[in-house]
Amino acid sequence: MLTSPIDTTERTELPSIADLDSRRKRESGITANSPMRLRMESFIKAQQELIVRELEKVDGSKFRVDTWIRPAGGDGISCVLQDGNIFEKAGVNTSIVYGTLPRPAIAKMRVNHKALDPDIDSLEFFAAGLSMVLHPHNPLAPTVHLNYRYFETMDKNGEGKAWWFGGGTDLTPSYLFEEDAIHFHRTIKDACDKHDRTYYPRFKEWCDKYFYIPHRGESRGLGGIFFDDLDEEEKDQEELFSFVQHCLQAFLPSYLPIIEKRKDMPYGQREKEWQQVRRGRYVEFNLVHDRGTSFGLNTPGARVESILMSLPLTARWMYMHEPEKGSREERLLGVLKKPMDWV
């Protein structure tokens, strides 16, 4: 009897890390002993539900909820409210991404993360984040932005290697109400102070520098906090996860009192026009300078609609526009050109 030289043994493809994680969640749920990536995913999705529920109470309208699957691994939930009663546009999105970093990307990341092996050609990664932008109708009510994220590299078996947290939140009004800025910053500072009293001044300064529009010579808004690449050189993983949790949980108490106070204030055409001009600045920063937008748009298979959710529904560019001397508009611009300490 002749034997075939061809191996007819059935070959099965090894499950991906995304598949292994899906199995973990089905079989064991998420516990304190789960990998950090799964705990972060669970946390941001729970916070997304809470924030959307509270914003729906404020607006009186329901968010449109789109769930999507990323073919290469991961998923997302995009919650968007457009032309609501209070919010012209509001988006609260979660995104879970599994992928592979090529060697050039690994080399670039090693600048901030020396634990990454420079001698490998590719590396599995996981990224999870919650992003939110709220643009109210009323020009006297401020826009607010928030993003908290976690990034991890893994070996082929899904064991975590390098990891880091990033994020922050900032307030962008068209008109300055100092008590709003003080309340917003104080609430964030309280969350930071639970972990490290140097965090708020350090991350506020980082925020002021990051959300700066060089070609305009002004900040996008009144700032808040911003941080990135916080890893084991900063604090241990559990402590940083707790810090990120407290910061995200501080959002509703930082913003809801402000929107409740401002959403029904009277305004006219002049205020609406100035709001549109300021939103033009918002668009300029996001499309020209924001690293998150750039990273998202350059990620293969990215969901463009979710990435551009941060842009306002309407904006305006007026040639050589200057606010009147001594006006409320000029007052805001003065603060944007020279950031203040609010607490």
Rosetta silent file (secondary structure, phi, psi, omega in degrees, C-alpha in Angstrom):
SEQUENCE: MLTSPIDTTERTELPSIADLDSRRKRESGITANSPMRLRMESFIKAQQELIVRELEKVDGSKFRVDTWIRPAGGDGISCVLQDGNIFEKAGVNTSIVYGTLPRPAIAKMRVNHKALDPDIDSLEFFAAGLSMVLHPHNPLAPTVHLNYRYFETMDKNGEGKAWWFGGGTDLTPSYLFEEDAIHFHRTIKDACDKHDRTYYPRFKEWCDKYFYIPHRGESRGLGGIFFDDLDEEEKDQEELFSFVQHCLQAFLPSYLPIIEKRKDMPYGQREKEWQQVRRGRYVEFNLVHDRGTSFGLNTPGARVESILMSLPLTARWMYMHEPEKGSREERLLGVLKKPMDWV
SCORE:     score description
SCORE:     0.000 S_00000001
   1 L     0.000  129.079 -178.855    0.000    0.000    0.000 S_00000001
   2 L   -82.940  144.057  175.254    1.412    3.353   -1.032 S_00000001
   3 L  -105.521  142.044 -178.347    1.491    6.242    1.449 S_00000001
   4 L   -76.569  135.561  177.371    0.873    9.774    0.332 S_00000001
   5 L   -74.148   -7.507 -177.005    3.784   12.192    0.729 S_00000001
   6 L   -93.036  129.244  177.394    1.231   14.919    1.487 S_00000001
   7 L   -74.249  113.156 -178.170    0.345   15.528    5.132 S_00000001
   8 L   -96.971    9.294  178.162   -3.447   15.362    5.249 S_00000001
   9 L   -62.244  132.139 -178.961   -3.682   16.193    8.967 S_00000001
  10 L   -68.791  129.834  179.361   -6.280   18.931    9.493 S_00000001
  11 L  -101.554  129.684  177.276   -4.692   22.191   10.551 S_00000001
  12 L  -112.194  138.295 -178.992   -6.604   24.486   12.823 S_00000001
  13 L   -75.371  136.342  178.926   -5.704   28.117   13.238 S_00000001
  14 L   -64.157  143.189  179.265   -4.735   29.131   16.767 S_00000001
  15 L   -66.164  144.424  178.024   -7.282   31.391   18.452 S_00000001
  16 L   -73.853  168.688  177.455   -6.411   35.069   18.504 S_00000001
  17 H   -64.288  -35.721  176.684   -5.918   36.975   21.754 S_00000001
  18 H   -61.707  -40.545  177.543   -9.290   38.631   21.145 S_00000001
  19 H   -64.645  -43.695  179.459  -10.856   35.154   20.895 S_00000001
  20 H   -62.118  -40.566  179.074   -9.116   34.024   24.092 S_00000001
  21 H   -67.246  -38.800  177.113  -10.340   37.109   25.933 S_00000001
  22 H   -61.138  -39.562  178.148  -13.901   36.567   24.704 S_00000001
  23 H   -65.999  -42.172  178.116  -13.732   33.033   26.075 S_00000001
  24 H   -57.326  -46.228 -177.575  -12.411   34.302   29.418 S_00000001
  25 H   -64.644  -38.404  179.396  -15.313   36.748   29.716 S_00000001
  26 H   -68.631  -41.107 -172.341  -17.883   34.065   28.881 S_00000001
  27 H   -85.248  -35.682 -172.808  -16.461   31.458   31.218 S_00000001
  28 H  -120.642  -11.504 -173.501  -15.252   33.488   34.195 S_00000001
  29 L    70.080 -168.137  179.104  -16.678   36.993   33.881 S_00000001
  30 L  -108.731  122.549  179.655  -14.577   39.972   34.973 S_00000001
  31 L  -127.635  177.850  177.909  -13.016   39.796   38.427 S_00000001
  32 L   -64.806  -17.200  179.554  -10.209   41.529   40.324 S_00000001
  33 L   -96.016   -1.134  178.584   -7.944   38.752   39.055 S_00000001
  34 L   -69.724  158.253  174.543   -8.776   39.296   35.380 S_00000001
  35 L   -56.253  147.061 -177.498   -6.178   40.868   33.081 S_00000001
  36 H   -56.249  -35.730 -177.712   -6.129   44.654   33.392 S_00000001
  37 H   -60.995  -37.205  179.873   -7.276   45.057   29.805 S_00000001
  38 H   -74.487  -33.888  177.640  -10.548   43.255   30.565 S_00000001
  39 H   -68.451  -40.156  177.583  -11.092   45.212   33.781 S_00000001
  40 H   -65.584  -42.787  178.156  -10.561   48.511   31.982 S_00000001
  41 H   -58.420  -46.860 -179.687  -12.963   47.461   29.223 S_00000001
  42 H   -61.718  -42.958 -177.892  -15.621   46.538   31.786 S_00000001
  43 H   -64.287  -47.639 -175.728  -15.150   49.789   33.713 S_00000001
  44 H   -69.739  -31.404  178.304  -15.412   52.169   30.758 S_00000001
  45 H   -70.045  -36.476  175.940  -18.478   50.415   29.360 S_00000001
  46 H   -66.198  -41.336  178.496  -20.230   50.696   32.737 S_00000001
  47 H   -66.610  -36.353  176.841  -19.306   54.393   32.941 S_00000001
  48 H   -59.207  -46.771  179.005  -20.552   54.936   29.402 S_00000001
  49 H   -59.290  -44.209 -178.765  -23.974   53.568   30.364 S_00000001
  50 H   -64.730  -47.213 -178.096  -24.106   55.778   33.467 S_00000001
  51 H   -63.568  -44.592  179.162  -23.047   58.966   31.660 S_00000001
  52 H   -60.728  -44.114  179.950  -25.484   58.410   28.784 S_00000001
  53 H   -60.284  -42.991 -179.190  -28.335   57.769   31.222 S_00000001
  54 H   -70.698  -37.410  178.564  -27.618   60.993   33.150 S_00000001
  55 H   -69.263  -33.282  175.894  -27.237   63.095   29.982 S_00000001
  56 H   -64.389  -33.858  175.733  -30.546   61.783   28.664 S_00000001
  57 H   -64.355  -39.930 -179.703  -32.167   63.086   31.868 S_00000001
  58 H   -67.689  -45.089 -172.615  -30.681   66.529   31.194 S_00000001
  59 H   -84.457  -32.335 -175.183  -31.647   66.637   27.519 S_00000001
  60 L    81.614    6.112  177.702  -34.950   64.798   27.537 S_00000001
  61 L  -122.626  160.858  179.890  -33.921   62.950   24.355 S_00000001
  62 L   -96.635  143.850  172.624  -32.470   59.503   23.770 S_00000001
  63 L   -74.042  145.725  166.341  -29.026   58.783   22.371 S_00000001
  64 E   -80.373  130.251 -177.279  -28.697   56.723   19.221 S_00000001
  65 E  -114.479  117.873  176.948  -26.653   53.646   20.153 S_00000001
  66 E  -114.080  124.915  172.571  -24.543   51.889   17.499 S_00000001
  67 E  -105.734  143.255 -176.855  -22.585   48.775   18.355 S_00000001
  68 E  -143.301  154.309  179.897  -19.892   47.595   15.982 S_00000001
  69 E  -114.582  134.494  176.503  -17.390   44.795   15.639 S_00000001
  70 L   -92.555  118.098 -175.314  -13.834   45.282   14.451 S_00000001
  71 L   -54.405  -35.834 -177.939  -12.935   42.399   12.103 S_00000001
  72 L   -79.668   -3.554 -179.988   -9.304   42.343   13.258 S_00000001
  73 L   124.799  124.762  179.744  -10.404   42.093   16.901 S_00000001
  74 E   116.249  178.782 -179.288  -12.352   44.334   19.234 S_00000001
  75 E  -160.970 -178.743  178.690  -15.609   46.221   19.243 S_00000001
  76 E  -161.770  162.346  174.726  -17.176   49.507   20.184 S_00000001
  77 E  -130.633  117.408  178.279  -20.332   51.284   21.263 S_00000001
  78 E  -106.421  118.860  178.511  -21.032   54.729   19.810 S_00000001
  79 E  -112.776  114.223 -174.094  -23.733   56.711   21.616 S_00000001
  80 E  -130.032  134.311  174.536  -24.633   59.918   19.776 S_00000001
  81 E  -119.347  124.608 -176.787  -27.328   62.527   20.367 S_00000001
  82 E  -128.052  135.182 -178.145  -27.849   65.039   17.583 S_00000001
  83 L    56.489   46.181  176.458  -30.214   68.037   17.526 S_00000001
  84 L   -79.812 -169.700  178.895  -31.416   67.332   21.047 S_00000001
  85 L   -77.481  -37.569 -178.833  -33.209   69.761   23.338 S_00000001
  86 L  -109.393  -41.504 -176.870  -30.057   70.849   25.188 S_00000001
  87 E  -100.671  124.119  173.554  -27.211   69.334   23.181 S_00000001
  88 E   -66.708  -39.523  175.583  -26.705   70.209   19.541 S_00000001
  89 E  -154.675  132.929  179.107  -24.368   67.226   19.380 S_00000001
  90 E  -142.006  134.891  178.985  -23.189   64.844   22.071 S_00000001
  91 E  -136.327  134.037  176.902  -21.134   61.697   21.737 S_00000001
  92 E  -132.214  104.810 -170.849  -20.057   59.129   24.329 S_00000001
  93 E  -119.234  141.977  166.808  -18.034   56.345   22.715 S_00000001
  94 E  -115.734  146.340 -178.260  -16.160   53.274   23.867 S_00000001
  95 E  -140.514  129.302  177.218  -13.632   51.551   21.631 S_00000001
  96 E  -120.809  123.099 -174.548  -11.825   48.233   22.120 S_00000001
  97 E  -130.194  127.970  168.115   -9.025   47.438   19.657 S_00000001
  98 E  -110.322  139.869 -179.649   -6.798   44.390   19.247 S_00000001
  99 E  -166.627 -168.935 -178.959   -4.042   44.606   16.678 S_00000001
 100 E  -127.885  127.470  177.566   -0.398   44.195   15.748 S_00000001
 101 E   -87.364  128.248  173.679    2.266   46.880   16.008 S_00000001
 102 E   -76.927  166.342 -175.962    4.851   46.882   13.194 S_00000001
 103 H   -55.322  -42.789  179.313    8.515   47.399   13.997 S_00000001
 104 H   -60.377  -37.176  179.172    8.535   51.180   13.194 S_00000001
 105 H   -68.605  -37.153  177.875    5.656   51.748   15.639 S_00000001
 106 H   -63.319  -44.031 -179.915    7.455   49.752   18.333 S_00000001
 107 H   -60.962  -39.322 -179.971   10.611   51.840   17.848 S_00000001
 108 H   -66.442  -40.432 -178.402    8.567   55.044   18.174 S_00000001
 109 H   -72.337  -23.578 -179.229    6.890   53.873   21.379 S_00000001
 110 L   -65.303  -16.567  177.409   10.223   52.877   22.950 S_00000001
 111 L   -58.108  -39.387 -178.850   10.976   56.572   23.412 S_00000001
 112 L  -105.508   -9.423 -175.179    8.554   56.537   26.370 S_00000001
 113 L  -138.460   88.420 -175.029    8.506   52.804   27.159 S_00000001
 114 L   -68.085  -15.029 -179.253   11.935   51.204   27.396 S_00000001
 115 L   -70.295  -16.696  179.187   10.396   47.843   28.369 S_00000001
 116 L   -69.418  134.577 -179.445    9.415   47.264   24.748 S_00000001
 117 L   -74.491  119.282 -177.784   11.737   44.818   22.978 S_00000001
 118 L   -79.932   -7.387 -172.090   13.439   46.690   20.085 S_00000001
 119 L  -101.919   10.921  178.358   14.534   43.485   18.332 S_00000001
 120 L  -105.864  154.024 -175.847   11.144   42.053   17.342 S_00000001
 121 L   -85.341  -24.885  179.566    9.378   42.690   14.048 S_00000001
 122 E  -155.330  163.409 -175.494    5.841   42.925   15.414 S_00000001
 123 E  -152.189  133.252  177.336    3.967   42.943   18.705 S_00000001
 124 E   -71.060  144.777  177.738    0.351   42.268   19.681 S_00000001
 125 E  -140.425  161.572  176.132   -1.446   45.172   21.327 S_00000001
 126 E  -134.464  138.988  175.645   -4.722   46.068   23.010 S_00000001
 127 E  -137.959  135.916  177.707   -6.234   49.532   23.394 S_00000001
 128 E  -136.268  138.395  178.950   -9.405   50.542   25.231 S_00000001
 129 E  -157.533  154.498  170.549  -10.830   53.998   25.720 S_00000001
 130 E  -115.365  125.739  179.253  -13.882   56.074   26.486 S_00000001
 131 E  -123.341  140.950 -178.077  -14.168   59.359   24.583 S_00000001
 132 E  -146.661  136.878  171.528  -16.837   62.000   25.060 S_00000001
 133 E  -138.984  132.757  178.288  -17.605   65.446   23.653 S_00000001
 134 E  -122.179  122.830  177.794  -20.711   67.508   24.450 S_00000001
 135 E  -115.953  102.066 -179.395  -21.645   70.579   22.379 S_00000001
 136 E   -73.456  157.480  172.368  -24.683   72.396   23.859 S_00000001
 137 L   -64.661  -48.341 -172.489  -27.042   74.579   21.810 S_00000001
 138 L   -68.393  122.396 -179.299  -26.801   77.467   24.260 S_00000001
 139 L   -66.784  -13.721  177.430  -23.617   79.532   23.693 S_00000001
 140 L   -87.603   -6.214  176.665  -23.539   80.330   27.426 S_00000001
 141 L  -102.141  131.963 -172.499  -23.193   76.618   28.235 S_00000001
 142 L   -80.614  148.931  165.707  -19.681   75.194   27.730 S_00000001
 143 E   -71.588  148.794  176.264  -18.509   72.358   25.550 S_00000001
 144 E  -137.901  146.628 -179.827  -16.730   69.622   27.488 S_00000001
 145 E  -129.989  146.664  178.432  -14.370   66.857   26.382 S_00000001
 146 E  -149.077  143.323  173.798  -13.209   63.707   28.145 S_00000001
 147 E  -155.873  127.138  172.500  -11.033   60.750   27.241 S_00000001
 148 E  -131.920  136.915 -169.525   -9.565   57.972   29.384 S_00000001
 149 E  -148.161  161.627  178.929   -7.656   55.072   27.834 S_00000001
 150 E  -139.037  138.280 -179.226   -5.435   52.065   28.464 S_00000001
 151 E  -130.436  138.663 -177.610   -2.824   50.527   26.153 S_00000001
 152 E  -145.395  140.865  169.834   -1.101   47.173   26.552 S_00000001
 153 E  -105.080  153.569 -172.635    1.286   45.014   24.544 S_00000001
 154 E  -140.711  157.714  170.240    1.119   41.233   24.804 S_00000001
 155 L   -83.532 -178.134 -174.869    2.924   38.091   23.810 S_00000001
 156 L   -64.957  -19.260  179.864    1.265   35.523   21.531 S_00000001
 157 L   -93.396    1.652  179.018   -0.424   33.884   24.535 S_00000001
 158 L    87.992    7.982  177.285   -2.032   37.110   25.679 S_00000001
 159 L   -76.290  128.172 -177.869    0.282   37.711   28.630 S_00000001
 160 E   -65.156  141.735  177.301    0.617   41.435   29.254 S_00000001
 161 E  -117.150 -103.988  176.254    4.001   43.064   28.715 S_00000001
 162 E   -77.136  151.004 -179.842    4.321   46.863   28.518 S_00000001
 163 E  -154.617  157.672  173.642    1.261   48.920   29.530 S_00000001
 164 E  -164.460  157.628  177.308    0.218   52.517   30.195 S_00000001
 165 E  -111.958  153.953  173.578   -2.746   54.765   30.960 S_00000001
 166 E  -150.388  170.183  175.680   -3.643   58.138   29.491 S_00000001
 167 E   151.890 -164.451  179.449   -6.483   60.590   29.485 S_00000001
 168 E   148.941  179.819  179.716   -7.958   63.791   30.808 S_00000001
 169 E  -152.444  148.751 -179.184  -10.839   66.217   30.563 S_00000001
 170 E  -151.361  152.702 -175.610  -11.179   69.898   29.650 S_00000001
 171 E  -108.408  133.206 -176.518  -13.810   72.633   29.550 S_00000001
 172 E  -130.105   86.457  178.814  -14.326   74.847   26.477 S_00000001
 173 L   -86.572  159.050  170.039  -16.774   77.717   27.003 S_00000001
 174 L   -91.211  -24.572  177.330  -17.653   80.467   24.545 S_00000001
 175 L  -130.098  140.078 -173.500  -18.314   82.837   27.455 S_00000001
 176 L   -87.293  121.302  166.619  -16.375   82.963   30.691 S_00000001
 177 L  -119.454  107.590 -172.818  -18.115   82.290   33.996 S_00000001
 178 H   -59.923  -35.046 -179.142  -15.331   82.103   36.542 S_00000001
 179 H   -64.795  -29.947  176.849  -17.434   80.130   39.034 S_00000001
 180 H   -69.014  -44.257  179.690  -17.891   77.396   36.406 S_00000001
 181 H   -62.739  -41.389 -179.666  -14.157   77.159   35.765 S_00000001
 182 H   -64.713  -45.153  179.983  -13.443   77.030   39.496 S_00000001
 183 H   -61.968  -46.329 -178.591  -16.022   74.300   40.098 S_00000001
 184 H   -60.290  -49.816 -177.989  -14.804   72.195   37.176 S_00000001
 185 H   -68.217  -37.795 -178.808  -11.147   72.428   38.153 S_00000001
 186 H   -65.320  -39.950  179.682  -11.784   71.946   41.869 S_00000001
 187 H   -63.610  -41.972  178.062  -13.747   68.736   41.243 S_00000001
 188 H   -66.472  -41.920  179.978  -10.937   67.344   39.093 S_00000001
 189 H   -60.092  -41.240  179.263   -8.326   68.418   41.622 S_00000001
 190 H   -59.533  -40.278  178.123  -10.173   66.570   44.398 S_00000001
 191 H   -65.246  -41.604  179.406  -10.019   63.370   42.321 S_00000001
 192 H   -65.566  -42.250 -174.859   -6.291   63.858   41.679 S_00000001
 193 H   -64.895  -21.113  176.290   -5.499   64.657   45.304 S_00000001
 194 L   -63.952  -18.672 -174.001   -6.822   61.270   46.439 S_00000001
 195 L  -117.440  -40.047 -177.481   -3.758   59.763   44.772 S_00000001
 196 L  -166.046  121.089 -175.264   -0.986   62.333   44.538 S_00000001
 197 L   -71.527  -10.227  175.168   -1.119   66.052   45.345 S_00000001
 198 L   -86.082  -13.690 -174.101    1.350   66.777   42.546 S_00000001
 199 H   -62.493  -50.245 -174.562   -0.973   65.304   39.926 S_00000001
 200 H   -60.390  -52.607 -179.753   -3.372   68.213   39.483 S_00000001
 201 H   -63.151  -35.389 -179.926   -0.790   71.002   38.981 S_00000001
 202 H   -68.383  -45.571 -176.183    1.361   68.729   36.842 S_00000001
 203 H   -81.349  -22.204  172.371   -1.475   67.463   34.639 S_00000001
 204 H   -67.652  -45.897  178.121   -3.158   70.883   34.423 S_00000001
 205 H   -60.351  -40.352  178.484    0.055   72.350   33.006 S_00000001
 206 H   -61.900  -41.986  179.233    0.264   69.405   30.588 S_00000001
 207 H   -63.232  -45.511  179.641   -3.338   70.085   29.529 S_00000001
 208 H   -59.638  -37.781  179.762   -2.683   73.795   28.953 S_00000001
 209 H   -74.887  -39.055 -176.101    0.264   72.910   26.721 S_00000001
 210 H   -68.990  -47.208 -175.745   -1.473   70.100   24.858 S_00000001
 211 L   -89.043   45.498  178.335   -4.709   71.934   23.986 S_00000001
 212 E  -106.329  138.404 -179.291   -2.865   74.917   22.552 S_00000001
 213 E  -105.093   95.516 -172.798   -3.477   76.078   18.974 S_00000001
 214 L   -57.341  -40.493 -175.840   -0.076   77.350   17.782 S_00000001
 215 L   -72.416  -11.529  175.726   -1.303   78.977   14.566 S_00000001
 216 L  -106.263  -18.225 -177.992   -3.830   81.018   16.617 S_00000001
 217 L    68.950   34.239 -178.750   -1.640   81.699   19.647 S_00000001
 218 E  -151.825  161.013  176.179   -4.398   80.644   22.029 S_00000001
 219 E   -81.414  158.188  177.133   -5.709   77.653   23.977 S_00000001
 220 L   -68.556  -36.616 -177.804   -8.734   75.691   22.834 S_00000001
 221 L  -157.682 -152.806 -176.381  -10.482   76.269   26.184 S_00000001
 222 L   -91.524    6.412  174.221  -10.009   76.684   29.931 S_00000001
 223 E    76.848 -166.596 -175.731   -8.172   73.393   30.330 S_00000001
 224 E   172.898 -115.269  172.260   -8.506   70.706   32.951 S_00000001
 225 E  -134.521  154.186  174.183   -6.064   67.824   33.148 S_00000001
 226 E  -150.472  136.895  175.810   -4.204   65.773   30.550 S_00000001
 227 E  -150.847  158.597  179.956   -1.721   62.917   30.991 S_00000001
 228 E  -153.744  158.878  174.062   -0.284   60.146   28.877 S_00000001
 229 E    58.724   33.978  176.766    2.113   57.195   29.078 S_00000001
 230 E   -81.057  113.904 -176.920    1.647   56.632   32.827 S_00000001
 231 L  -130.820 -158.409 -174.990    3.263   53.248   33.481 S_00000001
 232 L   -63.167  -18.701  176.311    5.224   51.383   36.175 S_00000001
 233 L   -72.939  -18.955  178.013    7.766   54.197   36.303 S_00000001
 234 L   -88.734  -61.733  177.474    4.966   56.427   37.663 S_00000001
 235 L  -157.467  173.806 -179.821    3.147   54.074   40.044 S_00000001
 236 L   -72.708  165.624 -171.791    2.031   50.466   40.071 S_00000001
 237 H   -61.174  -41.785 -178.391   -0.751   49.319   37.761 S_00000001
 238 H   -65.218  -40.724 -179.823   -3.448   49.014   40.433 S_00000001
 239 H   -65.623  -41.596  179.766   -2.810   52.502   41.771 S_00000001
 240 H   -70.068  -35.138  175.389   -2.950   54.055   38.306 S_00000001
 241 H   -62.962  -43.018  177.636   -6.130   52.159   37.465 S_00000001
 242 H   -62.160  -39.811  177.477   -7.700   53.509   40.651 S_00000001
 243 H   -61.022  -48.133  179.781   -6.576   57.025   39.705 S_00000001
 244 H   -62.561  -39.574  178.067   -8.156   56.765   36.256 S_00000001
 245 H   -60.064  -46.929 -179.209  -11.355   55.403   37.805 S_00000001
 246 H   -64.761  -37.579  178.861  -11.649   58.355   40.200 S_00000001
 247 H   -64.845  -46.186 -179.700  -10.989   60.858   37.395 S_00000001
 248 H   -66.292  -39.389  179.065  -13.657   59.387   35.132 S_00000001
 249 H   -68.672  -16.479  178.286  -16.137   59.134   37.991 S_00000001
 250 L   -80.911   -9.061 -175.903  -15.556   62.842   38.701 S_00000001
 251 H   -60.620  -54.152 -174.966  -17.003   63.868   35.329 S_00000001
 252 H   -58.634  -47.624  177.063  -20.698   63.990   36.200 S_00000001
 253 H   -67.280  -19.874  179.184  -20.241   66.046   39.392 S_00000001
 254 H   -80.485  -30.308 -171.207  -17.836   68.364   37.529 S_00000001
 255 H  -111.861  -36.824 -175.516  -20.158   69.143   34.609 S_00000001
 256 H   -56.468  -43.455  178.056  -23.814   68.490   35.453 S_00000001
 257 H   -61.404  -31.287 -179.500  -24.146   71.480   37.844 S_00000001
 258 H   -71.660  -48.823 -178.044  -22.702   73.744   35.128 S_00000001
 259 H   -66.580  -35.393  177.582  -24.983   72.595   32.311 S_00000001
 260 H   -64.118  -35.040 -178.452  -28.028   72.749   34.581 S_00000001
 261 H   -75.521  -32.314 -170.252  -27.164   76.348   35.458 S_00000001
 262 H  -104.207  -19.453 -168.366  -26.468   77.554   31.899 S_00000001
 263 L   -62.752  -26.585 -176.815  -28.701   75.536   29.551 S_00000001
 264 L  -110.517   11.463  179.317  -31.759   77.810   29.790 S_00000001
 265 L   -69.009  142.601  179.886  -30.045   81.213   29.989 S_00000001
 266 L   -70.746  147.949  178.092  -31.274   83.735   27.371 S_00000001
 267 L  -152.908  166.502 -179.110  -28.999   84.616   24.452 S_00000001
 268 L  -126.199 -167.711 -176.407  -29.134   86.355   21.088 S_00000001
 269 H   -64.383  -36.648 -179.589  -27.657   86.245   17.610 S_00000001
 270 H   -60.935  -46.096 -179.710  -24.386   87.859   18.714 S_00000001
 271 H   -65.282  -38.639  179.917  -23.725   85.123   21.292 S_00000001
 272 H   -66.654  -38.854  178.832  -24.633   82.406   18.821 S_00000001
 273 H   -64.214  -42.542  179.537  -22.274   83.831   16.199 S_00000001
 274 H   -65.324  -38.771  176.213  -19.379   83.951   18.685 S_00000001
 275 H   -58.407  -41.116 -179.672  -20.072   80.356   19.699 S_00000001
 276 H   -66.509  -36.344  176.417  -19.770   79.337   16.046 S_00000001
 277 H   -64.875  -43.949 -179.981  -16.428   81.139   15.734 S_00000001
 278 H   -66.121  -34.535  177.199  -15.116   79.368   18.847 S_00000001
 279 H   -67.073  -30.740  173.687  -16.297   76.048   17.478 S_00000001
 280 H   -59.599  -40.090  176.814  -14.246   76.748   14.376 S_00000001
 281 H   -63.767  -38.609  179.103  -11.197   76.872   16.649 S_00000001
 282 H   -59.483  -45.337  179.373  -12.290   73.553   18.166 S_00000001
 283 H   -63.194  -43.752 -179.602  -12.365   71.973   14.714 S_00000001
 284 H   -57.361  -47.125 -179.126   -8.953   73.413   13.832 S_00000001
 285 H   -62.873  -48.066 -174.158   -7.326   71.879   16.895 S_00000001
 286 H   -63.361  -37.736 -176.180   -8.963   68.486   16.488 S_00000001
 287 H   -86.923  -25.115 -175.923   -8.120   68.069   12.822 S_00000001
 288 H   -99.935  -39.321 -168.686   -4.673   69.656   12.813 S_00000001
 289 L  -116.647  -20.401 -172.129   -3.100   68.986   16.212 S_00000001
 290 L   -73.077  123.373 -177.791   -4.951   66.281   18.154 S_00000001
 291 H   -69.130  -35.929 -179.519   -2.907   63.076   18.393 S_00000001
 292 H   -63.533  -43.264  177.667   -5.924   60.922   19.190 S_00000001
 293 H   -62.837  -44.762  179.988   -7.745   61.980   16.028 S_00000001
 294 H   -61.977  -45.493  179.777   -4.611   61.415   13.955 S_00000001
 295 H   -60.732  -44.806 -178.712   -3.975   57.981   15.510 S_00000001
 296 H   -62.978  -46.429 -177.623   -7.583   56.938   14.927 S_00000001
 297 H   -68.111  -22.898 -179.643   -7.740   58.053   11.306 S_00000001
 298 L   -98.493    5.439  177.176   -4.459   56.290   10.556 S_00000001
 299 L   -88.349  122.834  179.478   -5.453   52.986   12.202 S_00000001
 300 L   -56.239  133.737  178.524   -6.419   50.358    9.588 S_00000001
 301 L    78.726   11.188 -178.512  -10.087   49.455    9.862 S_00000001
 302 L   -66.897  151.633  178.568  -10.884   52.459   12.052 S_00000001
 303 L   -93.660   98.653 -171.682  -14.489   53.630   12.329 S_00000001
 304 H   -60.039  -40.611 -178.555  -14.228   57.160   10.938 S_00000001
 305 H   -58.885  -38.575  179.748  -17.718   58.252   12.050 S_00000001
 306 H   -71.466  -37.363 -179.627  -16.852   57.501   15.668 S_00000001
 307 H   -65.341  -41.707 -177.760  -13.486   59.274   15.451 S_00000001
 308 H   -87.185    7.252  174.828  -15.029   62.450   14.017 S_00000001
 309 H   -55.589  -27.679 -175.240  -17.851   62.357   16.565 S_00000001
 310 H   -69.264  -18.312 -176.461  -15.940   65.059   18.470 S_00000001
 311 L   -76.145  142.281  178.587  -16.608   67.708   15.814 S_00000001
 312 L   -67.958  159.278  179.478  -19.519   70.092   16.367 S_00000001
 313 L   -68.835  -34.229  179.937  -22.564   69.930   14.144 S_00000001
 314 L  -134.984  149.604  177.450  -22.042   73.573   13.128 S_00000001
 315 L  -155.241  171.456 -174.157  -19.078   75.970   13.097 S_00000001
 316 L  -148.012  139.563  173.368  -18.117   79.277   11.485 S_00000001
 317 L  -123.255  116.647 -179.698  -15.016   80.925   10.041 S_00000001
 318 L  -111.106  132.364 -176.455  -15.194   84.711    9.644 S_00000001
 319 L   -65.464  125.258  175.333  -12.428   86.563    7.817 S_00000001
 320 L    53.821   40.502 -177.869  -10.265   88.709   10.140 S_00000001
 321 L   -75.936  131.253  176.393  -12.770   88.463   12.960 S_00000001
 322 L  -133.732  134.646  177.324  -11.851   90.374   16.135 S_00000001
 323 L   -70.440  155.065  179.299  -14.026   90.763   19.252 S_00000001
 324 L   -65.981  145.835  177.593  -15.021   94.266   20.349 S_00000001
 325 L   -61.529  133.953  177.103  -12.766   95.987   22.871 S_00000001
 326 L    77.837    4.313 -177.251  -14.001   95.525   26.424 S_00000001
 327 L   -84.946  166.618  175.657  -16.562   92.886   25.396 S_00000001
 328 H   -64.427  -31.236  178.466  -17.249   89.539   27.047 S_00000001
 329 H   -66.280  -42.160  178.723  -15.852   87.908   23.931 S_00000001
 330 H   -66.697  -34.925  179.231  -12.559   89.764   24.298 S_00000001
 331 H   -61.483  -44.641  177.752  -12.434   88.792   27.976 S_00000001
 332 H   -61.625  -44.758 -177.000  -12.578   85.103   27.105 S_00000001
 333 H   -61.079  -35.930  177.943   -9.922   85.515   24.435 S_00000001
 334 H   -61.699  -40.218  178.388   -7.597   87.149   26.951 S_00000001
 335 H   -69.697  -35.440 -179.409   -7.825   84.109   29.233 S_00000001
 336 H   -69.267  -26.662  178.485   -7.272   81.736   26.297 S_00000001
 337 H   -83.356  -18.048  179.835   -4.060   83.553   25.405 S_00000001
 338 L  -143.022   89.626 -175.752   -2.794   83.376   28.980 S_00000001
 339 L   -53.695  144.135 -177.657   -4.067   80.332   30.941 S_00000001
 340 L  -108.470  160.283  169.473   -5.068   80.944   34.559 S_00000001
 341 L   -92.389  122.448 -172.427   -4.854   78.943   37.761 S_00000001
 342 L   -97.482  -19.578  177.347   -8.455   78.303   38.832 S_00000001
 343 L  -137.951    0.000    0.000   -7.874   76.608   42.195 S_00000001
